Amino acid sequence: MKRKAFVIVFLLLLSSFSLINAQPWMTVFEDKVKIGETLIVGGYKIEVTLEKNEMKPYAIIYESGDIKKVVGQGNITEIDSIRIVLGSYDAENQEVFVALQYKPPLMKELSPEKGTSFDVDGYSLEVIDSGSDRVLLNINGDRVEIKENSVRVYDKIALEYTGGVVKIYHANVEVVREEKKDYEIHYPFRGLKVEAGAEVQIPVEVINKGNGELKLQLKVISKPPGWDVKVLDESGRYEVSELTLKPSTSVTLTLFAKIPEGVSGVKRIRFAVGEETGEINLNVIKRESVDVVVSLLGIESEAGQNITFPITLKNHGGEKDVTLEVREKPAGWNAYFLMGNQRVRSFLLEGEQEITLFVEVPRNAELGEHEIRFSINGIERSVSVFVYKTYKGEPAKLLVTVKDEEGSFVQKAKIDVGNKTVLTDSYGKATFELKPGVYRLVAEREGYEKSEEEVTLEDGEEKTLEITLTKLPYYFELEGGGDTIAVTVGSTGVYRFGIKNLGKEEDTYSLSLLSIPEEWSGEFYYAESPLRSIKVSSGESKEVVLRLVPPFNAQPGEYNLTAAVKSSSGLEKRINIVVKLIGEYKFEMYPETPMISVKAGREGVTYVSLENIGTAPVTNIKFEVSAPQGWDVRAIPQVIPELRPSYFEEGNVRVGTTGVESRLTVTIKVPETAPAGTYQITITGKGDQAQASTQITVRVTQSSSTAYIGMLILALTFGAVIWMMRRVGRR
């Protein structure tokens, strides 16, 4: 509301200003103009810009390339045939309200008589009525009244009625708006005070604010006669006439001017960068002498050190301009002047002043003496540095520390420098030993934005560099789990893994099985609850359990499964799982006839059945027999190559299988001398994976003749015992 009120007030002020002065000013433009845009009206160019320090808008009015006037905010400024007012400023959108008025040329004068008609540049006018206090006109079908001593504006014509005469003015002018250029130039000085014979170097910064590459012509538009003026590159060594700038980059050029001796007064230099022009006024004064006292002329130093030479300047007269220049120095060295902690090229000297020549000795400096020559107001001086130790050719060491935005160390970040790659340790550090030179350093880690820096390493230098990696908004990692799990047939396999949200934002992750063996089943769980997606906060980790159930008839072996975790941002990670399915190896042996009867000296036959009650085949079953001494017991066959499971479950139905014959024929031969009685025979089957055993009870009986002989022997023996007892008793 305040801005709107301000606009209305200054427009009313503008209108009243016109009427008070009885001037036929016509408003030709009223609108918001962006900072940097230009309005062209007639032969004038009006550039709207911003005061850099106070951030206030102002306008510069040019005519034929020359600055005619600078207009501040809120003022009514008149120059020749235009009038301009800068209104309210919108800092957020960088827009200022501009109103322009134009004073049109006189096209026709006439005495208004009723019925008179005439044409003026496409406008048809007819006098309908006239009097001493007013005139009524018909203009292109519209009735327009003009009062005595007033101005009336109709479209692009202005009509003034004064002293019984109607004056007609035509504002045949267009206002052209030029959008803000994609580039800007900045230079700190527009007026300088210098001495004759001095050299002036003014930095000119060119900034490409657009999205495309710029190619700009550089030239000096005007200069005083006999002056050497040129545009130099950033190094100040080479003259340039054309500049190419990539998007969002800048370059600082140098406007160089060599002032001839014997020149004085205010001189102007005008230059152009593309369509932008600049102007610098130099107030040239005669050179006056200054005493230069250099207390140290030669210093010894090792390479890589900084050397200071104190210099005392004495001015015995009034205030003088002092110009400093390093004329000559060794290649690769750096030398400049300091006043306090500020680098200086020129200053005003009154009385006495201490300055310092600061010399940076490179680490690869050659052994021996090196000279630095400099000039102070044209007075030549020199100093020397004797290098007694150098690091030329020695490798440089670079220690890189990587942290995140919160200052925590980033482990396992990949650092590429030159042709070397190193991963950071638990403290976020990586060390390189490299040849001297300029390197492109690239630091990256999953979940972070890549960082690139240019690193310059000098001979034998040990440099420490800290890099900050910025986390991506959405990223995650899978923790633990491994790639192999063991599952017993008939049981449930459990695979555990963690989802860690390494991004800045909370995220939701969907879980799925991309591939799973036929008839297997799998489901994801968190905190004992099944789920298909899970939400994880930034920096948090949640453990998910994948439960796998193989079918009962699954054969032992290795099975491959693939699970997928996909974030809402589209990032997907897969888990390849190898399931080692382990079978249950178990079989039983039982005789078809647990007890058999065999007569001594005879042979008996029985059968033993084998049943695989496990879930996997048992192979290479061999048999061992344990029997009473002297017995001949044989089991046929001696080896069963494979004994398959007897049953598997399909749904809720237990189904039998057919396999290799699983029956033993056991032949038992009892010795003739074996007494009658009950005996145990043990048969043990030993396979590659399991073993089992069973027992057969054998009841041994005697033949009838053998029984009679035995009874006779017993009778004789009993009779002999009785005879001996009687005989002994008589004695």
XYZ file of C-alpha atoms in Angstrom:
731
model
C 0.000 0.000 0.000
C 2.867 2.373 0.843
C 4.489 1.774 -2.551
C 1.211 2.346 -4.390
C 0.545 5.583 -2.498
C 4.054 6.816 -3.267
C 3.578 6.160 -6.997
C 0.277 8.105 -7.049
C 1.786 11.063 -5.184
C 4.792 11.504 -7.458
C 2.626 11.119 -10.597
C 0.341 13.869 -9.302
C 3.411 15.955 -8.567
C 4.659 15.347 -12.110
C 1.320 16.427 -13.603
C 1.039 19.540 -11.465
C 4.621 20.470 -12.361
C 3.626 20.491 -16.034
C 0.566 22.629 -15.515
C 2.252 25.139 -13.259
C 4.938 25.821 -15.839
C 2.394 25.715 -18.750
C 4.766 23.375 -20.594
C 3.398 20.852 -23.100
C 5.144 17.895 -21.430
C 3.681 14.530 -22.391
C 3.984 11.296 -20.381
C 5.393 8.662 -22.752
C 6.313 5.907 -20.275
C 5.060 4.713 -16.852
C 6.111 1.237 -15.697
C 8.386 -0.849 -13.486
C 11.916 -1.260 -14.803
C 14.357 -3.915 -13.635
C 17.789 -2.929 -12.394
C 20.160 -3.148 -15.355
C 17.517 -2.451 -18.013
C 17.812 0.530 -20.382
C 15.147 2.876 -21.822
C 15.784 4.597 -25.149
C 13.728 7.727 -25.931
C 14.672 10.067 -28.767
C 18.442 10.443 -28.778
C 18.743 9.565 -25.081
C 19.600 6.308 -23.360
C 18.509 5.924 -19.709
C 20.223 3.111 -17.791
C 18.623 2.072 -14.472
C 21.184 0.762 -11.998
C 21.804 0.299 -8.289
C 24.138 2.109 -5.907
C 26.342 -0.733 -4.647
C 26.923 0.412 -1.045
C 23.538 1.845 -0.023
C 21.524 -0.340 -2.431
C 19.515 2.631 -3.770
C 18.340 2.881 -7.391
C 19.487 5.635 -9.734
C 19.471 6.303 -13.458
C 22.236 7.438 -15.791
C 21.182 9.521 -18.828
C 23.448 9.154 -21.883
C 23.432 11.206 -25.089
C 25.660 9.988 -27.927
C 27.539 7.791 -25.449
C 28.290 10.660 -23.021
C 26.881 10.804 -19.510
C 24.610 13.863 -19.317
C 23.130 13.486 -15.840
C 22.635 11.059 -12.945
C 19.099 10.851 -11.508
C 18.442 9.868 -7.893
C 15.290 8.312 -6.446
C 12.321 10.626 -5.802
C 13.655 13.636 -7.759
C 12.129 15.231 -10.866
C 15.036 15.648 -13.275
C 14.776 17.572 -16.523
C 17.353 17.496 -19.294
C 16.712 19.086 -22.690
C 13.477 17.520 -23.989
C 12.968 14.717 -21.433
C 11.933 14.617 -17.795
C 12.385 11.567 -15.540
C 11.261 10.526 -12.055
C 12.379 7.374 -10.181
C 9.653 6.153 -7.834
C 9.394 3.257 -5.388
C 11.968 0.435 -5.376
C 11.069 -3.262 -4.949
C 14.295 -4.769 -3.516
C 12.992 -8.341 -3.653
C 12.308 -8.235 -7.415
C 14.920 -5.506 -8.098
C 12.376 -3.254 -9.845
C 11.965 0.557 -9.722
C 8.957 2.537 -10.954
C 9.964 4.969 -13.727
C 7.936 7.787 -15.290
C 9.157 9.617 -18.434
C 7.842 12.823 -19.984
C 8.809 14.200 -23.362
C 8.561 17.842 -24.590
C 7.294 17.506 -28.178
C 8.156 19.974 -30.981
C 5.636 22.595 -32.145
C 3.877 21.411 -35.313
C 1.221 24.109 -35.974
C -0.313 27.370 -34.674
C -3.818 28.582 -35.600
C -6.564 31.031 -34.615
C -9.539 28.876 -33.659
C -12.542 29.768 -35.815
C -15.662 27.663 -35.787
C -15.749 25.180 -38.676
C -12.007 25.296 -39.303
C -10.528 21.829 -39.959
C -6.984 20.585 -40.584
C -4.760 17.453 -40.304
C -1.599 16.966 -38.259
C 0.405 13.743 -38.782
C -2.611 11.460 -39.007
C -4.851 13.401 -36.616
C -7.997 15.147 -38.045
C -8.970 18.258 -36.060
C -12.097 20.455 -36.466
C -13.061 23.549 -34.409
C -16.601 23.005 -33.101
C -16.811 26.093 -30.943
C -14.460 28.780 -29.603
C -14.521 31.560 -27.091
C -12.262 33.727 -24.973
C -12.061 31.146 -22.196
C -12.108 27.860 -24.136
C -11.933 26.039 -27.456
C -13.948 22.883 -28.313
C -12.381 20.558 -30.901
C -13.324 17.320 -32.647
C -10.210 15.114 -32.859
C -10.647 11.865 -34.774
C -14.311 11.811 -33.655
C -13.630 12.684 -29.987
C -14.743 16.005 -28.396
C -11.782 17.684 -26.686
C -12.060 20.929 -24.708
C -9.072 23.231 -24.092
C -9.342 25.979 -21.505
C -7.552 29.338 -21.752
C -3.916 29.250 -20.546
C -3.842 25.469 -20.265
C -2.404 22.430 -22.004
C -4.482 19.409 -23.057
C -2.896 16.107 -24.099
C -4.619 13.816 -26.575
C -2.822 10.588 -27.446
C 0.520 11.715 -28.921
C -0.384 15.366 -29.470
C -0.487 18.224 -26.976
C -2.671 21.320 -27.475
C -1.976 24.650 -25.748
C -4.522 27.543 -25.825
C -2.925 30.858 -24.940
C -3.725 34.420 -26.091
C -6.389 33.262 -28.551
C -3.962 30.952 -30.353
C -3.974 27.145 -30.352
C -0.509 25.614 -30.501
C -0.263 21.954 -31.546
C 2.701 19.783 -30.498
C 3.320 16.228 -31.727
C 5.270 13.711 -29.573
C 6.352 11.469 -32.435
C 8.688 9.437 -30.234
C 8.843 5.796 -29.141
C 10.229 4.424 -25.881
C 12.281 1.290 -26.450
C 13.102 -0.960 -23.523
C 16.393 -2.849 -23.646
C 16.558 -5.814 -21.308
C 19.369 -6.192 -18.853
C 22.521 -7.512 -20.447
C 23.841 -10.917 -19.504
C 27.070 -9.360 -18.313
C 28.331 -6.516 -16.148
C 31.575 -4.620 -15.785
C 32.897 -3.163 -12.544
C 35.940 -1.009 -11.971
C 36.762 0.655 -8.630
C 38.084 4.024 -9.847
C 36.441 6.637 -12.074
C 38.780 9.425 -11.077
C 42.475 9.184 -10.136
C 45.204 11.592 -9.207
C 48.508 10.519 -10.762
C 51.920 11.914 -11.578
C 53.274 12.519 -15.050
C 55.497 9.679 -16.256
C 53.702 7.135 -14.055
C 52.010 3.904 -15.149
C 48.401 3.312 -14.141
C 46.808 -0.131 -13.871
C 43.071 -0.220 -13.154
C 41.342 -3.596 -12.591
C 38.165 -4.078 -14.644
C 36.001 -7.031 -13.613
C 33.744 -8.617 -16.267
C 30.984 -10.937 -14.975
C 28.922 -13.298 -17.164
C 25.526 -13.601 -15.442
C 23.843 -15.416 -18.312
C 23.448 -19.086 -19.178
C 25.474 -18.996 -22.375
C 29.046 -18.370 -23.393
C 29.892 -14.731 -24.184
C 32.377 -13.376 -26.724
C 33.102 -9.674 -26.106
C 35.255 -7.212 -28.017
C 37.678 -5.088 -25.957
C 38.886 -1.714 -27.149
C 40.039 1.717 -26.045
C 37.532 4.226 -27.456
C 39.439 7.427 -26.714
C 42.662 8.497 -25.015
C 44.815 11.615 -24.753
C 47.300 12.095 -27.622
C 50.646 10.399 -27.082
C 49.402 8.142 -24.292
C 50.002 4.380 -24.309
C 46.649 2.884 -23.241
C 45.696 -0.784 -23.666
C 43.647 -3.607 -22.141
C 45.728 -6.420 -20.596
C 44.841 -9.957 -19.465
C 44.628 -11.117 -15.838
C 48.387 -11.535 -15.554
C 48.960 -7.997 -16.805
C 51.425 -9.250 -19.445
C 49.481 -9.560 -22.681
C 47.298 -7.126 -24.570
C 43.860 -8.548 -25.457
C 41.201 -7.430 -27.922
C 38.601 -10.168 -27.453
C 37.309 -12.040 -24.416
C 35.387 -15.328 -24.118
C 33.514 -15.969 -20.860
C 31.785 -19.173 -19.812
C 28.424 -18.969 -17.964
C 28.532 -17.775 -14.322
C 32.230 -16.911 -14.459
C 34.177 -13.696 -14.203
C 37.560 -12.351 -15.206
C 39.511 -9.304 -14.056
C 41.274 -7.401 -16.823
C 43.736 -4.545 -16.448
C 43.307 -1.148 -18.095
C 46.913 -0.002 -18.500
C 47.943 3.597 -19.174
C 51.480 4.975 -19.481
C 51.411 8.732 -18.808
C 53.989 10.752 -20.723
C 56.330 13.133 -18.916
C 55.410 16.807 -18.876
C 51.647 16.221 -18.970
C 49.302 17.896 -16.489
C 45.600 18.524 -16.038
C 42.515 16.329 -16.152
C 42.632 13.709 -18.912
C 39.931 11.218 -19.894
C 40.176 7.589 -21.029
C 37.127 5.820 -22.442
C 37.015 2.066 -23.111
C 34.445 -0.555 -24.122
C 33.773 -4.175 -23.134
C 31.271 -5.424 -25.669
C 28.442 -2.875 -25.582
C 29.329 -1.658 -22.089
C 31.477 1.478 -21.912
C 33.593 2.854 -19.120
C 35.196 6.187 -18.438
C 38.101 7.175 -16.180
C 39.304 10.718 -15.482
C 42.977 11.123 -14.551
C 44.139 14.267 -12.787
C 47.796 14.367 -13.877
C 50.211 16.414 -11.767
C 53.918 17.043 -12.175
C 56.226 14.462 -10.610
C 58.086 15.509 -7.479
C 61.025 13.650 -5.927
C 60.793 11.404 -2.841
C 63.729 10.102 -0.738
C 63.917 6.292 -0.784
C 65.914 4.562 1.987
C 66.412 0.766 1.714
C 68.078 -0.500 4.909
C 68.539 -4.175 3.869
C 70.087 -4.884 0.486
C 70.733 -8.654 0.634
C 69.249 -11.524 2.685
C 70.045 -15.249 2.880
C 67.108 -17.648 2.941
C 66.056 -21.195 2.166
C 63.528 -21.806 -0.594
C 59.850 -21.591 0.350
C 60.292 -18.676 2.776
C 58.844 -15.151 2.707
C 61.338 -12.274 2.878
C 60.637 -8.658 3.909
C 62.729 -5.628 3.005
C 61.836 -2.513 5.050
C 61.804 0.741 3.035
C 61.552 4.282 4.411
C 60.052 7.055 2.234
C 60.622 10.692 3.137
C 58.785 13.655 1.650
C 60.230 17.029 2.589
C 57.615 19.146 0.857
C 53.809 19.048 0.696
C 51.629 16.009 0.074
C 52.875 13.903 -2.839
C 51.619 10.940 -4.836
C 53.868 7.878 -4.560
C 53.805 5.172 -7.247
C 55.364 1.760 -6.527
C 56.342 -0.795 -9.131
C 58.297 -4.082 -9.144
C 60.309 -3.898 -12.353
C 62.142 -7.223 -12.373
C 62.068 -10.438 -10.384
C 63.130 -14.094 -10.917
C 60.727 -16.311 -12.881
C 58.172 -17.951 -10.598
C 58.851 -15.523 -7.721
C 56.268 -13.111 -6.323
C 57.098 -9.620 -5.035
C 54.864 -6.720 -3.981
C 54.687 -3.763 -1.586
C 52.910 -3.721 1.772
C 51.768 -0.847 3.925
C 50.826 -2.489 7.178
C 48.954 -5.619 6.020
C 47.627 -4.021 2.819
C 49.150 -4.528 -0.623
C 49.694 -1.114 -2.241
C 50.729 0.310 -5.616
C 50.339 3.999 -4.894
C 49.452 6.299 -1.984
C 49.660 9.897 -0.779
C 52.824 10.681 1.174
C 53.115 13.506 3.654
C 56.236 13.463 5.795
C 57.686 9.986 6.387
C 56.225 6.524 5.765
C 57.476 2.951 6.324
C 56.582 0.369 3.675
C 57.758 -3.202 3.014
C 58.873 -5.016 -0.110
C 57.446 -8.513 0.417
C 59.165 -11.316 -1.531
C 57.798 -14.885 -1.764
C 60.594 -17.357 -2.576
C 59.228 -20.503 -4.307
C 60.234 -23.894 -2.941
C 61.883 -24.847 -6.230
C 64.103 -21.756 -6.356
C 67.571 -22.316 -7.742
C 70.528 -22.112 -5.387
C 72.467 -18.858 -5.507
C 71.772 -15.121 -5.574
C 68.631 -13.625 -7.092
C 67.964 -9.910 -7.740
C 64.670 -7.992 -7.400
C 64.495 -4.549 -9.039
C 61.795 -2.003 -8.198
C 60.874 1.623 -8.813
C 59.406 4.246 -6.460
C 58.318 7.398 -8.319
C 60.853 6.566 -11.011
C 63.705 6.023 -8.540
C 65.283 2.655 -9.307
C 66.443 0.376 -6.474
C 67.358 -3.313 -6.143
C 67.745 -5.950 -3.427
C 68.937 -9.573 -3.522
C 68.084 -12.934 -1.935
C 70.733 -15.654 -1.644
C 69.089 -19.122 -1.628
C 71.252 -21.605 0.290
C 68.758 -24.490 0.441
C 66.167 -25.631 -2.096
C 63.418 -28.293 -2.316
C 63.499 -28.472 -6.093
C 62.459 -31.900 -7.386
C 61.353 -33.230 -3.976
C 57.882 -34.864 -3.848
C 55.066 -33.055 -2.077
C 52.832 -34.565 0.605
C 49.111 -33.895 0.659
C 46.974 -34.767 3.691
C 43.247 -34.672 2.949
C 40.593 -34.726 5.674
C 36.977 -35.328 4.646
C 34.049 -34.273 6.860
C 30.314 -33.956 6.410
C 28.194 -30.868 7.010
C 27.952 -31.648 10.729
C 31.726 -31.896 11.108
C 31.843 -35.679 11.435
C 34.597 -37.621 9.689
C 33.567 -39.417 6.479
C 35.067 -42.894 6.258
C 35.795 -44.782 3.025
C 35.454 -41.652 0.880
C 37.264 -42.105 -2.434
C 39.848 -39.411 -3.131
C 41.283 -39.159 -6.654
C 44.336 -36.957 -7.175
C 46.165 -37.299 -10.463
C 46.349 -41.020 -11.176
C 46.183 -42.050 -7.517
C 43.109 -43.168 -5.562
C 42.976 -43.507 -1.763
C 40.070 -44.303 0.599
C 39.814 -42.272 3.806
C 40.378 -44.059 7.113
C 38.175 -44.022 10.223
C 39.276 -40.428 10.883
C 38.367 -39.312 7.358
C 42.019 -38.922 6.353
C 43.919 -39.838 3.193
C 47.589 -39.165 2.433
C 49.240 -38.692 -0.966
C 52.827 -38.282 -2.095
C 52.905 -36.495 -5.449
C 55.180 -34.666 -7.806
C 54.937 -30.853 -7.681
C 52.235 -29.446 -9.935
C 48.582 -28.502 -10.252
C 46.079 -31.310 -9.642
C 42.344 -31.770 -9.861
C 41.188 -33.404 -6.616
C 37.884 -35.297 -6.662
C 36.282 -36.517 -3.415
C 33.206 -38.741 -3.529
C 31.297 -41.274 -1.495
C 27.984 -42.976 -1.985
C 25.246 -40.856 -0.447
C 27.139 -37.560 -0.854
C 27.514 -34.947 -3.560
C 30.834 -35.071 -5.389
C 33.374 -32.376 -4.510
C 36.098 -31.128 -6.841
C 38.978 -28.783 -6.061
C 42.144 -27.611 -7.736
C 45.282 -28.162 -5.659
C 48.694 -26.665 -6.323
C 51.630 -28.517 -4.754
C 55.105 -27.094 -4.651
C 58.391 -28.932 -4.366
C 58.765 -30.668 -1.004
C 55.583 -29.024 0.330
C 53.416 -30.595 3.022
C 49.883 -29.337 2.508
C 46.759 -30.052 4.566
C 43.360 -29.818 2.884
C 39.924 -30.205 4.476
C 36.955 -31.100 2.278
C 33.288 -31.005 3.229
C 30.930 -33.458 1.514
C 27.233 -32.628 1.404
C 24.736 -35.416 2.003
C 22.240 -36.219 -0.732
C 18.582 -35.614 0.175
C 17.743 -39.295 -0.377
C 20.193 -42.196 -0.053
C 20.436 -45.447 1.877
C 22.692 -48.420 2.467
C 22.031 -52.035 3.380
C 23.890 -53.340 6.413
C 24.909 -56.862 7.434
C 23.071 -59.870 6.129
C 25.947 -61.531 4.295
C 25.254 -63.493 1.138
C 24.731 -67.090 2.359
C 22.388 -68.683 4.880
C 21.911 -72.366 5.872
C 18.409 -73.842 6.149
C 17.418 -77.364 7.170
C 14.735 -79.009 5.051
C 11.412 -78.672 6.806
C 12.458 -75.576 8.802
C 12.282 -71.783 8.225
C 15.348 -69.815 7.126
C 15.978 -66.359 8.601
C 17.954 -63.635 6.753
C 18.542 -60.363 8.640
C 19.684 -57.046 7.128
C 19.550 -53.375 8.085
C 18.281 -50.381 6.092
C 20.251 -47.253 7.024
C 18.922 -43.888 5.791
C 22.018 -41.800 4.986
C 20.057 -38.993 3.285
C 18.935 -35.678 4.737
C 15.227 -36.508 4.547
C 12.955 -39.225 5.924
C 12.235 -41.881 3.301
C 9.991 -44.905 2.706
C 11.415 -48.159 1.324
C 9.456 -50.886 -0.455
C 10.571 -54.524 -0.049
C 10.106 -57.260 -2.631
C 11.424 -60.638 -3.787
C 12.445 -60.420 -7.435
C 13.296 -64.109 -7.786
C 12.651 -67.147 -5.574
C 12.722 -70.929 -6.312
C 9.444 -72.541 -7.296
C 7.157 -73.538 -4.394
C 9.285 -71.598 -1.897
C 7.709 -68.789 0.121
C 9.237 -65.674 1.671
C 7.980 -62.707 3.702
C 9.557 -59.592 5.281
C 9.114 -58.775 8.975
C 9.922 -55.850 11.258
C 9.435 -56.243 15.010
C 7.616 -59.572 14.388
C 5.092 -57.894 12.069
C 4.937 -58.666 8.342
C 5.412 -55.690 6.017
C 6.008 -54.681 2.419
C 7.351 -51.172 3.058
C 9.055 -49.410 5.938
C 9.675 -45.754 6.844
C 13.135 -44.779 8.143
C 14.121 -41.355 9.495
C 17.311 -39.588 8.425
C 20.363 -41.100 10.129
C 18.302 -44.014 11.490
C 18.784 -47.740 10.790
C 16.084 -50.442 11.024
C 16.615 -54.215 10.925
C 14.366 -56.216 8.612
C 13.973 -60.020 8.733
C 13.301 -62.095 5.617
C 11.781 -65.472 6.513
C 12.161 -68.202 3.868
C 10.217 -71.475 3.876
C 11.385 -74.213 1.462
C 8.934 -76.974 0.421
C 9.173 -80.292 2.330
C 10.292 -82.146 -0.784
C 13.061 -79.682 -1.674
C 16.311 -81.419 -2.349
C 19.430 -80.383 -0.447
C 21.713 -78.027 -2.357
C 22.241 -74.326 -3.079
C 19.393 -72.051 -4.157
C 19.617 -68.425 -5.355
C 17.168 -65.704 -4.341
C 17.114 -61.962 -5.109
C 15.476 -59.378 -2.852
C 15.075 -55.669 -3.670
C 14.845 -52.555 -1.480
C 13.612 -49.450 -3.323
C 13.305 -45.937 -1.899
C 10.524 -43.504 -2.756
C 13.116 -41.425 -4.635
C 13.690 -44.334 -7.054
C 17.033 -45.618 -5.739
C 17.049 -49.436 -5.683
C 19.513 -51.871 -4.107
C 19.390 -55.629 -4.568
C 20.427 -58.475 -2.286
C 21.609 -61.736 -3.832
C 21.125 -64.542 -1.297
C 22.484 -68.080 -1.561
C 20.462 -70.557 0.520
C 22.274 -73.759 1.420
C 19.481 -76.291 1.992
C 20.633 -79.015 4.346
C 18.748 -82.364 4.419
C 18.132 -84.639 7.483
C 20.083 -87.891 7.122
C 18.456 -90.724 9.119
C 17.479 -94.345 8.481
C 16.309 -97.332 10.526
C 16.882 -101.116 10.323
C 14.449 -103.687 11.650
C 14.205 -107.499 11.190
C 11.118 -108.880 9.552
C 11.345 -111.803 12.052
C 12.897 -110.605 15.301
C 13.519 -114.241 16.517
C 14.369 -117.349 14.560
C 15.143 -120.922 15.607
C 18.132 -122.764 14.157
C 19.339 -126.268 15.060
C 22.993 -126.626 15.875
C 25.007 -127.378 12.780
C 22.252 -126.066 10.583
C 21.694 -122.776 8.631
C 18.853 -120.275 9.021
C 17.693 -117.345 6.853
C 15.948 -114.108 7.886
C 15.384 -110.615 6.397
C 16.156 -107.091 7.598
C 14.365 -104.043 6.121
C 15.916 -100.552 5.870
C 13.805 -97.346 5.849
C 15.054 -93.802 5.248
C 13.059 -91.721 7.714
C 15.009 -88.509 6.932
C 14.643 -85.974 4.111
C 17.766 -86.706 2.085
C 19.238 -89.869 0.522
C 21.842 -91.855 2.445
C 24.539 -93.300 0.206
C 27.014 -96.222 0.283
C 25.543 -98.158 3.208
C 27.863 -101.002 4.218
C 27.066 -103.646 6.829
C 28.952 -105.089 9.804
C 27.828 -108.202 11.736
C 28.539 -109.009 15.382
C 27.818 -112.740 16.223
C 28.999 -115.420 18.719
C 32.450 -116.843 18.060
C 32.511 -119.553 15.411
C 29.209 -118.533 13.858
C 29.008 -117.792 10.125
C 26.657 -114.858 9.486
C 26.384 -113.109 6.087
C 24.298 -110.089 4.968
C 23.400 -109.767 1.287
C 23.847 -107.339 -0.407
C 27.026 -106.125 1.212
C 26.457 -102.492 0.035
C 23.316 -100.477 -0.721
C 24.427 -97.567 -3.017
C 21.532 -95.243 -2.137
C 18.637 -95.290 0.260
C 16.079 -92.627 -0.613
C 13.547 -91.041 1.749
C 10.438 -93.114 2.133
C 7.937 -90.256 2.187
C 7.453 -86.586 1.354
C 4.564 -84.239 2.162
C 2.517 -82.617 -0.555
C 0.060 -80.233 1.027
C -1.342 -82.150 3.951
C -0.876 -85.562 2.272
C 2.074 -87.860 3.076
C 3.129 -89.592 -0.148
C 5.354 -92.667 -0.410
C 8.243 -92.895 -2.859
C 9.793 -95.723 -4.789
C 13.522 -96.138 -4.621
C 16.377 -98.622 -4.528
C 15.642 -102.056 -2.920
C 16.127 -101.658 0.828
C 16.041 -105.289 2.108
C 18.876 -107.441 3.470
C 19.001 -111.217 3.333
C 20.750 -112.517 6.464
C 22.095 -116.104 6.415
C 23.035 -117.583 9.845
C 25.005 -120.877 10.196
C 25.210 -122.251 13.750
C 28.162 -124.525 14.676
C 27.305 -128.196 15.635
C 28.945 -127.683 18.986
C 26.813 -124.722 19.908
C 24.825 -125.581 23.010
C 21.119 -125.035 22.888
C 20.117 -121.617 24.077
C 19.286 -118.035 23.004
C 21.889 -115.891 21.213
C 22.003 -112.248 19.906
C 23.314 -111.167 16.491
C 23.858 -107.369 15.830
C 23.832 -105.947 12.289
C 25.073 -102.355 11.782
C 24.626 -100.352 8.561
C 27.071 -97.470 8.028
C 26.392 -94.928 5.250
C 28.250 -91.792 4.160
C 25.862 -89.590 6.127
C 24.292 -91.747 8.868
C 24.295 -95.204 10.449
C 21.791 -97.566 12.146
C 21.766 -101.056 13.710
C 19.385 -103.822 14.715
C 19.457 -107.186 16.548
C 18.228 -110.671 15.662
C 17.546 -113.222 18.391
C 18.581 -116.819 17.485
C 17.251 -119.774 19.529
C 19.593 -122.782 19.053
C 18.169 -126.335 19.464
C 19.866 -129.832 19.425
C 19.060 -132.867 17.169
C 17.331 -136.135 18.892
C 20.379 -138.573 18.654
C 22.551 -136.047 20.197
C 20.056 -135.755 23.054
C 20.154 -139.512 23.817
C 23.939 -139.604 23.876
C 23.912 -136.739 26.222
C 21.442 -138.455 28.586
C 23.596 -141.629 28.611
C 26.669 -139.641 29.468
C 24.792 -137.979 32.282
C 23.597 -141.341 33.664
C 27.067 -142.856 33.585
C 28.511 -139.804 35.222
C 25.857 -139.857 37.969
C 26.474 -143.596 38.617
C 30.227 -143.093 38.931
C 29.687 -140.382 41.494
C 27.475 -142.652 43.645
C 30.042 -145.550 43.513
C 32.855 -143.315 44.672
C 30.794 -141.964 47.561
C 30.035 -145.461 48.857
C 33.619 -146.600 48.650
C 34.939 -143.638 50.486
C 32.216 -144.021 53.053
C 33.270 -147.637 53.954
C 36.769 -146.563 54.562
